Structures are given as structure tokens and as C-alpha cells.
Amino acid sequence: MSSEELAVLAANSSFYRAFAAHDVNAMDAQWARRVPVAVVHPGWAPLFGRENVMSSWRGILERGETSIRFERASAHIIGDAAYVVCLEVVSGAALVATNLFVREDNVWKIAHHQATPMSPPQREAPRPKGPLN
Amino acid sequence: MSSEELAVLAANSSFYRAFAAHDVNAMDAQWARRVPVAVVHPGWAPLFGRENVMSSWRGILERGETSIRFERASAHIIGDAAYVVCLEVVSGAALVATNLFVREDNVWKIAHHQATPMSPPQREAPRPKGPLN
């Protein structure tokens, strides 16, 4: 694994650490400031812009109800951006998340997060002709 | 809107045109060849690598059952990558999709696609304290 990929995975870990700790300030520090940011929480309409994105995190984190951990993260560098795909276990439910990162002042920051619930039977072996899209 | 954003939206349209036409070759042509690609179909485990990603599209497109259209696409440039968030209407169901693009030979190609089902009540007004994550 390249040092860039390791740095992206470290940023991904920081994101989930802030999430698991319900730490609004730490979460804020993970998000990019110079590129357009967005978030797609499962079931929600997409949210755009730093103010809306952070407001959604404040709502989620301040409730303090969520337990979250991630597994099987893989980092993929595409030019000066990178994406991580990982599994999330959120209060016992399995999701797949994509986290998109950009480098700001040589530090990887998250620009976009999207999570999709995963159907339990698909987790170990995706069926070749699964749900559409 | 910048010319870059317009070019990314055009690439996003080409992706959905190939999808709607169930055109495997056109879909193949949309996907990047020089960066790691991935796809998260709703409910599936994530798929990595061009062979796995295209195999999933062949399975979906060759069945020819899916009607798909997209709405409200917005493009966001982050360095030499870009992401589009849009709504998908897939066989009547609403989803939110993120499509990640990179430039190859000055043409925007898709590197990652993830779609998340949207709960109908959230579509017009996301609730401030919605589902977790």
C-alpha cells in the first residue's frame, strides 16, 4: 500500500473516530474547506454546502445515540482526490459507505460522504443478478 | 456554471443514457481505465476493479428490465476529479446517486458509482433529525 493510501485511510479513521465519539468539533475539522462538500445520509435527500452538511452532523452527533464502527476500508487514489469504500456497522445495521477526500495543505479532508444500507444476504457474496441499479 | 461543470454533467448524462438504453458497450466506454474503479449497487456488497464492475453492469443491463432516469444533477469539481450528486428514478423508486469522475485524455470518465434508496417522505424536506449516519 502506498504512503498516500495509508494517509487517506488515516483520514478515514479520523472521520469515524469523530463520529463514534459524537465529537462535533472533531467532525468539523475533518471536512474540507476549499471545495464543495456534500453528504448523503441513508434515506435523506442529499445535502450540499458546508453549513448544511455540518448542521446534519450536529443533529446526528448531539443526539449521541449512534454506535458506529467501520471495517474493510480500501483507499483509491485518483489524481489529487481519493475515495475510500468501507463497511459501516451503525447501531448493528450494515451499510456501505463511500468517503471522498481531497488534500488541503497536504492533509486529506473529506469532501463527500454517502452511506447505503446493505442487505444482509449480500454481505458475503453479492449475487450476480441483484437489485437493479 | 463553469465549462468544466458542464462537461462533467455531460459525462453524467452519457452514463445514464447508456444505462437507460441497456447498452453494455456504451456503459463500458463511460468507465475510467487508468484509475481504480468501484461500484456500490444498492443492497450489494461493494465491487472493485473494472472486471467486477463491468460484469455487474452486464448482468443488470442484459436483463433489460430497468427503467431509469435522473434529475437534479449537480457537479462539483475537486481538483482533477469531480463528483455528481443526482436523484435517480429506477423503475419507479427514488434513489440518490453519487458518481465520481476523473479526466482521462481530457474526457471525463466515471470511476465510482453509488446509489442509496431515498425514503419517500425525505425527498422534498429532509428531517433535521433523520436516520442515523
mmCIF file of C-alpha atoms in Angstrom, chain A residues 76 83 85 126-131 133, chain B residues 15 19 23-33 35-41 44-62 98-100 109-114:
data_model
loop_
_atom_site.group_PDB
_atom_site.id
_atom_site.type_symbol
_atom_site.label_atom_id
_atom_site.label_comp_id
_atom_site.label_asym_id
_atom_site.label_seq_id
_atom_site.Cartn_x
_atom_site.Cartn_y
_atom_site.Cartn_z
ATOM 1 C CA HIS A 76 -8.241 4.535 -4.075
ATOM 2 C CA TYR A 83 -12.064 7.737 -2.286
ATOM 3 C CA VAL A 85 -15.078 2.427 0.358
ATOM 4 C CA PRO A 126 -23.035 -10.326 -3.912
ATOM 5 C CA ARG A 127 -25.469 -12.103 -6.143
ATOM 6 C CA PRO A 128 -24.631 -11.759 -9.823
ATOM 7 C CA LYS A 129 -28.121 -10.567 -10.706
ATOM 8 C CA GLY A 130 -29.027 -8.477 -7.689
ATOM 9 C CA PRO A 131 -31.289 -5.487 -7.164
ATOM 10 C CA ASN A 133 -29.054 -0.081 -10.487
ATOM 11 C CA PHE B 15 -23.673 7.332 -18.131
ATOM 12 C CA PHE B 19 -27.906 2.721 -18.511
ATOM 13 C CA ASP B 23 -26.166 -0.610 -23.854
ATOM 14 C CA VAL B 24 -23.262 -2.589 -22.380
ATOM 15 C CA ASN B 25 -20.679 -1.204 -24.818
ATOM 16 C CA ALA B 26 -21.724 2.391 -24.223
ATOM 17 C CA MET B 27 -21.605 1.764 -20.471
ATOM 18 C CA ASP B 28 -18.110 0.276 -20.779
ATOM 19 C CA ALA B 29 -16.957 3.366 -22.657
ATOM 20 C CA GLN B 30 -18.036 5.643 -19.787
ATOM 21 C CA TRP B 31 -15.800 3.978 -17.205
ATOM 22 C CA ALA B 32 -12.254 5.057 -16.442
ATOM 23 C CA ARG B 33 -9.373 2.812 -17.478
ATOM 24 C CA VAL B 35 -7.694 4.633 -12.039
ATOM 25 C CA PRO B 36 -9.184 2.102 -9.637
ATOM 26 C CA VAL B 37 -12.928 1.833 -10.233
ATOM 27 C CA ALA B 38 -15.663 0.607 -7.911
ATOM 28 C CA VAL B 39 -19.430 0.426 -7.684
ATOM 29 C CA VAL B 40 -21.933 0.170 -4.850
ATOM 30 C CA HIS B 41 -25.261 -1.031 -6.186
ATOM 31 C CA TRP B 44 -24.967 -5.200 -2.736
ATOM 32 C CA ALA B 45 -21.531 -5.561 -1.265
ATOM 33 C CA PRO B 46 -19.118 -3.133 -2.929
ATOM 34 C CA LEU B 47 -17.439 -4.296 -6.133
ATOM 35 C CA PHE B 48 -13.866 -3.319 -7.019
ATOM 36 C CA GLY B 49 -11.923 -3.437 -10.259
ATOM 37 C CA ARG B 50 -13.009 -2.881 -13.814
ATOM 38 C CA GLU B 51 -13.763 -6.552 -14.482
ATOM 39 C CA ASN B 52 -16.091 -6.916 -11.491
ATOM 40 C CA VAL B 53 -17.727 -3.549 -12.058
ATOM 41 C CA MET B 54 -18.433 -4.209 -15.742
ATOM 42 C CA SER B 55 -19.609 -7.735 -15.011
ATOM 43 C CA SER B 56 -22.223 -6.272 -12.650
ATOM 44 C CA TRP B 57 -23.367 -3.823 -15.330
ATOM 45 C CA ARG B 58 -23.611 -6.583 -17.924
ATOM 46 C CA GLY B 59 -25.849 -8.556 -15.577
ATOM 47 C CA ILE B 60 -28.060 -5.540 -14.915
ATOM 48 C CA LEU B 61 -28.197 -4.214 -18.471
ATOM 49 C CA GLU B 62 -28.632 -7.531 -20.226
ATOM 50 C CA THR B 98 -23.048 9.868 -6.353
ATOM 51 C CA ASN B 99 -20.946 9.489 -9.470
ATOM 52 C CA LEU B 100 -17.246 10.186 -9.233
ATOM 53 C CA LYS B 109 -14.852 9.172 -17.181
ATOM 54 C CA ILE B 110 -16.693 7.606 -14.270
ATOM 55 C CA ALA B 111 -14.575 5.970 -11.578
ATOM 56 C CA HIS B 112 -17.173 5.153 -8.926
ATOM 57 C CA HIS B 113 -20.941 4.962 -8.655
ATOM 58 C CA GLN B 114 -23.002 4.553 -5.507
#
